[in-house]
Short mmCIF file of N, CA and C in Angstrom, two decimals:
data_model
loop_
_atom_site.label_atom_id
_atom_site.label_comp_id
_atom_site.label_asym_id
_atom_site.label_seq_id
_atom_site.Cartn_x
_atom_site.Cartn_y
_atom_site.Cartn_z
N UNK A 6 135.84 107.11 110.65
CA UNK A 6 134.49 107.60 110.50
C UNK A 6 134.51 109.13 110.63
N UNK A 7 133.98 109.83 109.64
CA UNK A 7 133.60 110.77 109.27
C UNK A 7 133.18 111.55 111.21
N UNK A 8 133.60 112.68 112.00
CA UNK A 8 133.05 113.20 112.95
C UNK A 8 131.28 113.82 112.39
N UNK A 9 131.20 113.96 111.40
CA UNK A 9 129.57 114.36 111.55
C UNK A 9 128.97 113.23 111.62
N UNK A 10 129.49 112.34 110.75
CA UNK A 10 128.65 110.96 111.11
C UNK A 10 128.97 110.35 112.52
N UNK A 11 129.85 110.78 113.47
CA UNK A 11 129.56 109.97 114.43
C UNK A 11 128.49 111.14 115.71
N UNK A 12 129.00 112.61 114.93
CA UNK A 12 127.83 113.22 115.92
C UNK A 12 126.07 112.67 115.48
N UNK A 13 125.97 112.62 114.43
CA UNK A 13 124.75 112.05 114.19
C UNK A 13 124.11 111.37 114.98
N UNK A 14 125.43 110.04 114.57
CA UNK A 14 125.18 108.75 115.72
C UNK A 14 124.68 108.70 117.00
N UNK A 15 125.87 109.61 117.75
CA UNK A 15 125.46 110.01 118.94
C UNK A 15 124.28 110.51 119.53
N UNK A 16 123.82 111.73 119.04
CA UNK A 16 122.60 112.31 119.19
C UNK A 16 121.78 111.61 119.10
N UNK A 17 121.44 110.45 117.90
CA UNK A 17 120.40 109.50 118.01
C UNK A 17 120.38 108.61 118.76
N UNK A 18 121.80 108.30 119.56
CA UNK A 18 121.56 107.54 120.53
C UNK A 18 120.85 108.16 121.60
N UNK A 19 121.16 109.14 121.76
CA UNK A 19 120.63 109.91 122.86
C UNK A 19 119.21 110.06 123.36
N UNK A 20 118.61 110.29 121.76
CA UNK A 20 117.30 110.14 121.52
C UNK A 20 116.38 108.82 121.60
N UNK A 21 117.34 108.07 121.54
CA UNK A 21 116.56 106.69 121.70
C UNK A 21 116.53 105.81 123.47
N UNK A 22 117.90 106.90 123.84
CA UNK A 22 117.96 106.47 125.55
C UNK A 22 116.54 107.26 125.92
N UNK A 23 116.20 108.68 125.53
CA UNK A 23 115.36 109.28 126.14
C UNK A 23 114.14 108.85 125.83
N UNK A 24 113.78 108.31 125.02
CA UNK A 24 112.71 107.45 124.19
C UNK A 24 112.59 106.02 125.47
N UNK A 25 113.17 105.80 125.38
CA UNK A 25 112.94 104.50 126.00
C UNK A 25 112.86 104.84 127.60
N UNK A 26 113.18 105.63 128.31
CA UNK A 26 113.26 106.77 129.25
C UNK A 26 112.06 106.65 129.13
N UNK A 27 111.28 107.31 128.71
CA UNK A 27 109.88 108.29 128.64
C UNK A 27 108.82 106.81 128.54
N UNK A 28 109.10 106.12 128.04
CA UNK A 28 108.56 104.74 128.07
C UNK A 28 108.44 104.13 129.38
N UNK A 29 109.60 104.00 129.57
CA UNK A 29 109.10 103.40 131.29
C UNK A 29 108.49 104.13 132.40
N UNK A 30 108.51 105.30 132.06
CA UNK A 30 108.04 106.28 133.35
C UNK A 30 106.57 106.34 132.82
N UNK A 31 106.29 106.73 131.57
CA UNK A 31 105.19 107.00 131.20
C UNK A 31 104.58 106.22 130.16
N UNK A 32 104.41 104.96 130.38
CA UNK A 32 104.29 103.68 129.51
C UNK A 32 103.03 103.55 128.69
N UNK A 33 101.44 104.69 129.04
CA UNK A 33 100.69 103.94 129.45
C UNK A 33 99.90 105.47 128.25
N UNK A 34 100.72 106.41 128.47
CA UNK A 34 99.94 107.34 127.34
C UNK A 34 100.05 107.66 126.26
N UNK A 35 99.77 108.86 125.41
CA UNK A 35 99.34 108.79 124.12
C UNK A 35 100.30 109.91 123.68
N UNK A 36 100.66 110.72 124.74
CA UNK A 36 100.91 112.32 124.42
C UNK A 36 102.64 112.14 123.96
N UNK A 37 102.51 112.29 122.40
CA UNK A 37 104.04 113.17 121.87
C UNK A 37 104.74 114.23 121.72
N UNK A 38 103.50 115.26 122.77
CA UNK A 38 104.64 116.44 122.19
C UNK A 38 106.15 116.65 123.03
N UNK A 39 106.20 116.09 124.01
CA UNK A 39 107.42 115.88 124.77
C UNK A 39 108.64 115.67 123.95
N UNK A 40 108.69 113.95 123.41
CA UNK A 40 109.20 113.23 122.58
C UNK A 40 109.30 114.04 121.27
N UNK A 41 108.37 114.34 120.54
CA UNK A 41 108.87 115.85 119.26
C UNK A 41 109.36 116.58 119.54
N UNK A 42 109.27 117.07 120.31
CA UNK A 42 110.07 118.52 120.69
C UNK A 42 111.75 118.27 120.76
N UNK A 43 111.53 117.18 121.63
CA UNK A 43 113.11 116.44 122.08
C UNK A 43 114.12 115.93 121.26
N UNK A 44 113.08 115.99 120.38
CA UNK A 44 113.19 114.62 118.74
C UNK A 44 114.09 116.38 117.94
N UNK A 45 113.56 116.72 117.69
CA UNK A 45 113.50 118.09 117.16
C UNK A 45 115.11 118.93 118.15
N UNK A 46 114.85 119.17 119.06
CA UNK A 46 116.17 119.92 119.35
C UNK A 46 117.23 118.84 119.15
N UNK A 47 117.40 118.01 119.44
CA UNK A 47 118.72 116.61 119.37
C UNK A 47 118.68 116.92 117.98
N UNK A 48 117.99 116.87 116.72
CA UNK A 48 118.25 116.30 115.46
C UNK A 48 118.98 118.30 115.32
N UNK A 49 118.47 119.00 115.64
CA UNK A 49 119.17 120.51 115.57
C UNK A 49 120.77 120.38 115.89
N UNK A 50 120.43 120.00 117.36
CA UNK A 50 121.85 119.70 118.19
C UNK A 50 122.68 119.14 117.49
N UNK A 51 122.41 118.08 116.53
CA UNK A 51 123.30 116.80 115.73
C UNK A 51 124.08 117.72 115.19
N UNK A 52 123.11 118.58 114.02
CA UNK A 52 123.78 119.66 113.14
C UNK A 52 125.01 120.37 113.41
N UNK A 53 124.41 121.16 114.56
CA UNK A 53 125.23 122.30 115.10
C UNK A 53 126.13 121.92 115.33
N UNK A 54 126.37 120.59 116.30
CA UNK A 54 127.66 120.02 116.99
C UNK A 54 128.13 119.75 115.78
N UNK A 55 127.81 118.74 114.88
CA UNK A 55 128.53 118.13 113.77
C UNK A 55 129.24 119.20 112.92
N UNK A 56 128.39 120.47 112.24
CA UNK A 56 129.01 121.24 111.45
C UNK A 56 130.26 121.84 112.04
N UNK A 57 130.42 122.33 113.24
CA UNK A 57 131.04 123.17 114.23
C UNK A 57 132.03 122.24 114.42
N UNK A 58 132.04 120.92 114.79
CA UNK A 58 133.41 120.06 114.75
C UNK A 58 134.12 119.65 113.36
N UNK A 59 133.15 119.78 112.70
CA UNK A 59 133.78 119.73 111.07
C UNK A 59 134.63 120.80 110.44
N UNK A 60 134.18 122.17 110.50
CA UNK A 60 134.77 123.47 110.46
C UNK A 60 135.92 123.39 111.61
N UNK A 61 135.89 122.69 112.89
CA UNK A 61 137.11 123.37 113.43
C UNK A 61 138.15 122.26 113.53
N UNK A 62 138.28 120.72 112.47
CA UNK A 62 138.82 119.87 112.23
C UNK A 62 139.42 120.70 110.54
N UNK A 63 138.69 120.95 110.15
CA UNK A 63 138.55 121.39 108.53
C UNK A 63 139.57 123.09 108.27
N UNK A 64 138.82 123.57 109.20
CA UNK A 64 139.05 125.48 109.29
C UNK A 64 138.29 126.43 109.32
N UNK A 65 138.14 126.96 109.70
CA UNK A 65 136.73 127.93 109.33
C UNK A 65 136.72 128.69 108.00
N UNK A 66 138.27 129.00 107.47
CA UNK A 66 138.03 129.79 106.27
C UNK A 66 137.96 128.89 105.49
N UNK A 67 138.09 127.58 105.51
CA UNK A 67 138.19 126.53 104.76
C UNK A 67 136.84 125.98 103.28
N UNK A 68 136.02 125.51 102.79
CA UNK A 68 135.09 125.69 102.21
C UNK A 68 134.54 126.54 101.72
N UNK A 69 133.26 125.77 101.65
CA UNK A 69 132.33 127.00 101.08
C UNK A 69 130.88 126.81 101.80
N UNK A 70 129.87 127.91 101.62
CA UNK A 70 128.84 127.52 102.25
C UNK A 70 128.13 125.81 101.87
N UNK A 71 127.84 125.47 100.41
CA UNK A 71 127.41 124.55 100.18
C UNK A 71 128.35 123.35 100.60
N UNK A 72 129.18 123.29 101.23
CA UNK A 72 130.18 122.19 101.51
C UNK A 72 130.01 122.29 103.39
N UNK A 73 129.38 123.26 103.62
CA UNK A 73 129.24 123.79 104.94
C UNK A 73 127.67 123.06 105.44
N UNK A 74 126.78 123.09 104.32
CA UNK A 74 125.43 122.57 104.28
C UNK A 74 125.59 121.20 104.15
N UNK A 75 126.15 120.83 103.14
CA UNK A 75 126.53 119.07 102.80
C UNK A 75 127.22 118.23 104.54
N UNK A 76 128.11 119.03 104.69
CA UNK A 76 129.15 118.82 105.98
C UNK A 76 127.55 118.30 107.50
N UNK A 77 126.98 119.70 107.39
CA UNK A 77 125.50 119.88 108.67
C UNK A 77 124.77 118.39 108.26
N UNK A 78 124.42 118.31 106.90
CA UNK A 78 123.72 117.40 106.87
C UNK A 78 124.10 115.58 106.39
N UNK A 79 125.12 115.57 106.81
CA UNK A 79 125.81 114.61 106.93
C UNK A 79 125.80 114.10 108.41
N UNK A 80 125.48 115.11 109.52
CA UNK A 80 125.06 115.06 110.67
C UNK A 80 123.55 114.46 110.71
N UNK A 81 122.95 115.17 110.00
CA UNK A 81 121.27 115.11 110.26
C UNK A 81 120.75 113.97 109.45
N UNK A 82 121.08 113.81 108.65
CA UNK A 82 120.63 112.47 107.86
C UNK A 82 120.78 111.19 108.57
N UNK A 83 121.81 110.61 108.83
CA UNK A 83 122.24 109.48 109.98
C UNK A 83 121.04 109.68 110.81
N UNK A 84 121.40 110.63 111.55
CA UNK A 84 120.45 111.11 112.82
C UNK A 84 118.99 110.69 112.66
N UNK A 85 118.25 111.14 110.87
CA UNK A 85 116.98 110.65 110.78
C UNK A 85 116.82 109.44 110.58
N UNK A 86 117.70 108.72 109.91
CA UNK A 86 117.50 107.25 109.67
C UNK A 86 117.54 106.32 110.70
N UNK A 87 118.18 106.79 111.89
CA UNK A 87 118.36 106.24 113.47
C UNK A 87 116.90 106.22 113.80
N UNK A 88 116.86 107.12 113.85
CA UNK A 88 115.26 107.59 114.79
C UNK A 88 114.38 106.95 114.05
N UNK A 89 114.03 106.96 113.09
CA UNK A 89 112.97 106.65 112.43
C UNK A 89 113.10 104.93 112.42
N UNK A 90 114.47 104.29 111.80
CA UNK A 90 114.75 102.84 112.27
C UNK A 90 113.87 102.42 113.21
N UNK A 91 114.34 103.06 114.96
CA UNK A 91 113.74 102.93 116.09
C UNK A 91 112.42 103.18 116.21
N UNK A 92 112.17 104.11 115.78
CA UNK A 92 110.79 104.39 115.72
C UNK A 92 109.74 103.24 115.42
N UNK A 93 110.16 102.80 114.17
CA UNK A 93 109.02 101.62 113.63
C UNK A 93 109.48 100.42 114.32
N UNK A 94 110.66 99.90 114.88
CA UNK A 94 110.68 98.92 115.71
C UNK A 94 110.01 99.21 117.28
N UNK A 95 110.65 100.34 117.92
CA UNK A 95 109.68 100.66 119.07
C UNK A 95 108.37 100.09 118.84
N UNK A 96 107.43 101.17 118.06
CA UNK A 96 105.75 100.69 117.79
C UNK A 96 105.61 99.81 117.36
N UNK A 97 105.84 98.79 116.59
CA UNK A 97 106.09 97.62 116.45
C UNK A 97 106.08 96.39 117.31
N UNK A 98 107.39 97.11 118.06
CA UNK A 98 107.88 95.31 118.95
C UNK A 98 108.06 95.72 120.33
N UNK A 99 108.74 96.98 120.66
CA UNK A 99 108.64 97.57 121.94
C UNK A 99 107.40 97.84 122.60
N UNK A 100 106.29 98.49 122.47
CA UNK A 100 105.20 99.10 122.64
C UNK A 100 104.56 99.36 121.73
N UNK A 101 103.82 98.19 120.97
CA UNK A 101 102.68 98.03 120.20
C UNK A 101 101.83 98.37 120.85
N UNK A 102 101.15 98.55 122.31
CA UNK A 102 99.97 98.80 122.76
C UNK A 102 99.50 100.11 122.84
N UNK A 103 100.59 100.88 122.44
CA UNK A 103 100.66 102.23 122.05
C UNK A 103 99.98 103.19 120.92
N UNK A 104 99.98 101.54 119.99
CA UNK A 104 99.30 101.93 118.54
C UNK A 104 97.78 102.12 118.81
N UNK A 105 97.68 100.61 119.70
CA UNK A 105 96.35 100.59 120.46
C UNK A 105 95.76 101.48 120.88
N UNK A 106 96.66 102.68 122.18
CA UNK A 106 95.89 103.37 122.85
C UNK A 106 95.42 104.81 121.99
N UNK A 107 95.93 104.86 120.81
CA UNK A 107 95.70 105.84 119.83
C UNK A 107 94.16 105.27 118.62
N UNK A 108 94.55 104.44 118.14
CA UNK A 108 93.32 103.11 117.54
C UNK A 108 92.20 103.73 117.91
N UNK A 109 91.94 103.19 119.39
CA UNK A 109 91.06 103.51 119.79
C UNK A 109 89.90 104.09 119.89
N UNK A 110 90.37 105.60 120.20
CA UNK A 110 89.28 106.76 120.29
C UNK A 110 88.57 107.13 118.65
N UNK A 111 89.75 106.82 117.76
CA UNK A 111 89.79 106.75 116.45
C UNK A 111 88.38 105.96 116.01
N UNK A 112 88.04 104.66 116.38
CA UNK A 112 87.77 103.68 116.05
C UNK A 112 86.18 104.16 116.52
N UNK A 113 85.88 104.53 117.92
CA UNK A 113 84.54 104.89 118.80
C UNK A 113 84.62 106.05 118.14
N UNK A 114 85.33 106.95 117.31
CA UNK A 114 84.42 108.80 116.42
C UNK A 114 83.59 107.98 115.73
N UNK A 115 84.37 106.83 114.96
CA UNK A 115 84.23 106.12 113.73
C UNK A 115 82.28 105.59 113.90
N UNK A 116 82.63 104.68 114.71
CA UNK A 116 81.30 104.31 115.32
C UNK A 116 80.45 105.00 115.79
N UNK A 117 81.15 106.16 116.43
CA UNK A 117 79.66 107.45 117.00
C UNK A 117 79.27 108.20 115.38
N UNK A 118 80.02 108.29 114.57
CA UNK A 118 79.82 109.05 113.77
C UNK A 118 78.96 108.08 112.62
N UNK A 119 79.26 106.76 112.58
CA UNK A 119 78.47 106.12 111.54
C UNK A 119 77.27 105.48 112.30
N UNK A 120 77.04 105.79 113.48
CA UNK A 120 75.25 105.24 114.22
C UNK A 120 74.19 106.25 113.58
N UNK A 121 74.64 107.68 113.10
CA UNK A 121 73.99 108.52 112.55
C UNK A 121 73.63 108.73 111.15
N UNK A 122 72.46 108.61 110.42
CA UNK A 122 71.84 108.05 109.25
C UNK A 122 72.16 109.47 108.48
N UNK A 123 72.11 110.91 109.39
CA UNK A 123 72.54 112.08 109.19
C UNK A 123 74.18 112.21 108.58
N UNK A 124 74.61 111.99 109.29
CA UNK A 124 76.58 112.00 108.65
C UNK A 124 76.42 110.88 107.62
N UNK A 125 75.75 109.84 107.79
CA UNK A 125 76.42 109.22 106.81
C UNK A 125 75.78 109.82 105.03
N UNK A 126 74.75 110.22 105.51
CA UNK A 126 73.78 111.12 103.79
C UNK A 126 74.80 112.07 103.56
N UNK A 127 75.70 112.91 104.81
CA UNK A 127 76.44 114.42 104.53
C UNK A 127 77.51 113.16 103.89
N UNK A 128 78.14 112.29 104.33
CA UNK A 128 79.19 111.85 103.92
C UNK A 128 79.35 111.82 102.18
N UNK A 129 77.81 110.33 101.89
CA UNK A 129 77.94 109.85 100.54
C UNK A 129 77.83 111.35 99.66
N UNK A 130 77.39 112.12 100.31
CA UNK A 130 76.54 113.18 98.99
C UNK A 130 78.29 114.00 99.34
N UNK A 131 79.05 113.92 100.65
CA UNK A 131 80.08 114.68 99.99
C UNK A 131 81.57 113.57 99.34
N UNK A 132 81.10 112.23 99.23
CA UNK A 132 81.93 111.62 98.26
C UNK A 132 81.59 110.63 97.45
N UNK A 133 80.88 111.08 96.50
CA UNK A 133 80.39 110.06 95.58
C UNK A 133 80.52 108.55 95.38
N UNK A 134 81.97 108.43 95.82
CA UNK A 134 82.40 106.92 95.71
C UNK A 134 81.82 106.46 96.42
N UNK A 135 81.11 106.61 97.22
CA UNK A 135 80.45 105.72 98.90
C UNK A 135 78.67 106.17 98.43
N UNK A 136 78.34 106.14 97.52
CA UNK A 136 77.22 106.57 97.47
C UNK A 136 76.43 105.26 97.52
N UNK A 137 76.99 104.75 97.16
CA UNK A 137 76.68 102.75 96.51
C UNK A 137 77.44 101.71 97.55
N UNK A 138 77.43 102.14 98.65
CA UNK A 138 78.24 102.03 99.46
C UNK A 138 77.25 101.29 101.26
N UNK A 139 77.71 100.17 102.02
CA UNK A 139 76.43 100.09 103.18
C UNK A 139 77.17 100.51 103.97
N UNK A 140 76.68 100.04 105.20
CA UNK A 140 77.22 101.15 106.43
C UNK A 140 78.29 100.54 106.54
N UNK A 141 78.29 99.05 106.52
CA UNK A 141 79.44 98.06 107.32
C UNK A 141 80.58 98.00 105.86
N UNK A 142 80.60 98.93 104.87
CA UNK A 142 81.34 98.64 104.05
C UNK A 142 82.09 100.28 104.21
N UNK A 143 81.71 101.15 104.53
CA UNK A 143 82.03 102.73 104.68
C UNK A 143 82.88 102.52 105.85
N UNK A 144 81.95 101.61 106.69
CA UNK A 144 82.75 101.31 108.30
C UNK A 144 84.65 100.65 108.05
N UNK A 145 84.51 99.72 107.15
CA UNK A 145 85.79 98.66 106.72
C UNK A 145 86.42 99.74 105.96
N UNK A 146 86.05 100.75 105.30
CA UNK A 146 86.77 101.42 104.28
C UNK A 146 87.47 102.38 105.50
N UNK A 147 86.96 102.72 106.85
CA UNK A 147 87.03 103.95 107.83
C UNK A 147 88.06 103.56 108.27
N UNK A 148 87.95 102.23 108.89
CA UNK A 148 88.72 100.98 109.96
C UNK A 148 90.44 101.03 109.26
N UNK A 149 90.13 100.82 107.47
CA UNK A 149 91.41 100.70 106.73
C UNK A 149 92.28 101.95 106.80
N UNK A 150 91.27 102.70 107.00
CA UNK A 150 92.29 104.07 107.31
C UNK A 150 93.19 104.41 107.96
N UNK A 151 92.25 104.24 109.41
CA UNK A 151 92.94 104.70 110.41
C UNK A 151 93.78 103.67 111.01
N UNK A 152 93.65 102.55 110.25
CA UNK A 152 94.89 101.14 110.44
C UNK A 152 95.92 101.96 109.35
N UNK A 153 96.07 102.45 108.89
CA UNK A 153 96.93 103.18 107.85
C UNK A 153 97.49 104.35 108.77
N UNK A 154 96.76 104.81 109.20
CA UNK A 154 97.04 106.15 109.71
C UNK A 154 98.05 105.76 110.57
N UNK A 155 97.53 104.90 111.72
CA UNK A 155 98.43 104.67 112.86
C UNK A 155 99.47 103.62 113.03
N UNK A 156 99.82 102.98 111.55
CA UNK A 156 100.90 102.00 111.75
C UNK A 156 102.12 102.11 111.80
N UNK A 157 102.71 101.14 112.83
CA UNK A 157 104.62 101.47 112.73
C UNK A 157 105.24 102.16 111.30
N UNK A 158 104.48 101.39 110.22
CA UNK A 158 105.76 101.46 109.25
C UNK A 158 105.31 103.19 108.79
N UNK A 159 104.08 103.29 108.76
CA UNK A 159 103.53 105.01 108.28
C UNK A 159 103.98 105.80 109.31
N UNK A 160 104.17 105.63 110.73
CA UNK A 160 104.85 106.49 111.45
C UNK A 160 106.27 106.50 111.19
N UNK A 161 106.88 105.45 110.89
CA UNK A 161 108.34 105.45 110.28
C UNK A 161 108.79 106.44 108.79
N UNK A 162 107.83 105.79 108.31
CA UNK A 162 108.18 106.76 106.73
C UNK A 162 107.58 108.18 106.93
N UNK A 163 106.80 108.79 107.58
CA UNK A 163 106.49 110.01 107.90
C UNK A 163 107.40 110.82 108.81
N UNK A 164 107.75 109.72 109.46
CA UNK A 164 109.17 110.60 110.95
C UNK A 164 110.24 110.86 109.92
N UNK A 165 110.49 109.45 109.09
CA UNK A 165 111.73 110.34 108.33
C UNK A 165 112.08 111.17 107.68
N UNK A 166 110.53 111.03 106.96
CA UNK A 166 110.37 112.00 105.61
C UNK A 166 110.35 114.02 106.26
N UNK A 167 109.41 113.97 107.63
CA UNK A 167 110.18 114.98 108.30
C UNK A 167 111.23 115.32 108.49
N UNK A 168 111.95 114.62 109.16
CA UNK A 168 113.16 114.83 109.62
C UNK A 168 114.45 115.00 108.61
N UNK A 169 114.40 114.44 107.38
CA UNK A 169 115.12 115.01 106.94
C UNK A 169 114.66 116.35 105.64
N UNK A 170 113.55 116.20 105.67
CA UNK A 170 112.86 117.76 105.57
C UNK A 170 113.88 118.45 106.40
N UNK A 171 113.46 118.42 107.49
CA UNK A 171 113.76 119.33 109.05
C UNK A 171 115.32 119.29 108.78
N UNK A 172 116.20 118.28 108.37
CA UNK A 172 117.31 118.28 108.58
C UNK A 172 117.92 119.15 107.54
N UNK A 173 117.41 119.40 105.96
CA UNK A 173 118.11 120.03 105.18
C UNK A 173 117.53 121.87 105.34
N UNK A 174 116.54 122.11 106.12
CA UNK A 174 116.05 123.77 106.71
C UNK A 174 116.87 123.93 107.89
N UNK A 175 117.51 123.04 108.55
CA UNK A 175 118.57 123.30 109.14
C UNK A 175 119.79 123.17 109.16
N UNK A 176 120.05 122.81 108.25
CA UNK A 176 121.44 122.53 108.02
C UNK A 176 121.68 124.36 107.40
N UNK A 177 120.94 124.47 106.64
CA UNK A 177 121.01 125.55 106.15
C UNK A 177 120.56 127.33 106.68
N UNK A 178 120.22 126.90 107.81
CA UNK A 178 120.09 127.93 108.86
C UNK A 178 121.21 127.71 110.15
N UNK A 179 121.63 126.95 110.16
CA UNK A 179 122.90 126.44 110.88
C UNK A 179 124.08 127.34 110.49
N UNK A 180 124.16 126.86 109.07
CA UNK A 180 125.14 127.77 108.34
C UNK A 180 125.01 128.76 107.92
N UNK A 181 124.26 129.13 107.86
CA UNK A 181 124.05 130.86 107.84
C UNK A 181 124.36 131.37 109.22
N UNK A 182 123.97 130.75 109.73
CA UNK A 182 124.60 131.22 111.52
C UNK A 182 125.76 131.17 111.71
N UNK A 183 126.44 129.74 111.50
CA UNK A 183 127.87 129.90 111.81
C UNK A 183 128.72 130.88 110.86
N UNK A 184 128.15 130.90 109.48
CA UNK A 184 129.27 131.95 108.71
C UNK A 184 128.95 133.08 109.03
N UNK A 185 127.90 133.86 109.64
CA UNK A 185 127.75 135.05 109.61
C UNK A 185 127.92 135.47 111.06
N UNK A 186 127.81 134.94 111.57
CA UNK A 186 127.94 135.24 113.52
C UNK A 186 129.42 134.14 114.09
N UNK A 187 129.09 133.48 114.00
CA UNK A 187 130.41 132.70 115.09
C UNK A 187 131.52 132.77 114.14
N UNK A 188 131.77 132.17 113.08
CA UNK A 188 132.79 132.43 112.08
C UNK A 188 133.34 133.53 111.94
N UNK A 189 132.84 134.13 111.69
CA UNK A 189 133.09 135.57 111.35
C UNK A 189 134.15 136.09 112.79
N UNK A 190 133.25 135.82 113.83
CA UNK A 190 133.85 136.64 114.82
C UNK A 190 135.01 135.58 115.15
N UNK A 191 135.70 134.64 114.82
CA UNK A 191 137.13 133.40 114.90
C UNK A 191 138.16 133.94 114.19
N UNK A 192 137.47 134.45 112.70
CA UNK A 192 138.45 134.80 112.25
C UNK A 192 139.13 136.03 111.99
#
């Protein structure tokens, strides 16, 4: 096995110990920016470690930048497909009540906002399609949303679709780093 693919690996394990970590201590709330942030330096970390053991298995004068980028993100890709895997099984099967405690508040705007005969005139007149539309049918169209918004599989395909966003802007700021600063100064 390829060493970027097993730094990948690694890192996402890591991420999923700390995930599940953050779960038991703090089982009960809503707040991700902890978990992103964490999510975010590990999937960096994957890179860095991975490219940096690849170059010094490989050589440093060895390649080229685009083989240097391919190499980083051979790290980061694994890495997103891990996380994101976990991700939609977590919310899913681990802590579905999670989806819940987000649902929620979602659900009572929904309802404070459609008791008012006012929002709902600003609404139809600002989307025509709902003009022909009753309350309890605007309400089911609201409900479908934010059941959209907050489901395992849309948090899955959105984590990944970041992350390996995130993974190919770093792969490529990775390597600009290592060839121009650490490389440089090895050889």
């Amino acid at each position: 096995m390829k060493v970027t693919l097993k730094t990948g690996i690694i890192f996402a394990l890591i991420w999923i110990i700390f995930k599940l970590t953050y779960h038991l201590i703090l089982s009960d709330t809503t707040e991700l920016t902890v978990s992103i942030f964490v999510n975010m330096f590990l999937l960096i970390s994957a890179i860095s470690f991975g490219l940096y053991f690849h170059k010094k298995k490989e050589g440093t004068k060895e390649g080229n930048a685009l083989s240097d980028i391919k190499a980083a993100m051979s790290s980061g890709v694994p890495y997103s497909v891990l996380v994101a895997i976990f991700m939609f099984l977590y919310y899913n099967n681990i802590n579905p009540q999670f989806i819940e405690n987000v649902r929620k508040p979602k659900i009572e705007v929904l309802n404070k906002e459609l008791s008012s005969e006012k929002y709902i005139a600003k609404l139809k007149r600002l989307n025509p399609e709902l003009e022909t539309k009753t309350r309890a049918e605007i309400y089911q169209a609201g409900l479908s949303n934010i059941n959209t918004q907050v489901s395992p599989k849309s948090t899955a395909i959105l984590s990944i679709l970041g992350m390996i966003f995130l993974s190919t802007i770093y792969s490529i700021l990775v390597t600009v780093i290592f060839r121009k600063i650490l490389f440089k100064r090895v050889n």
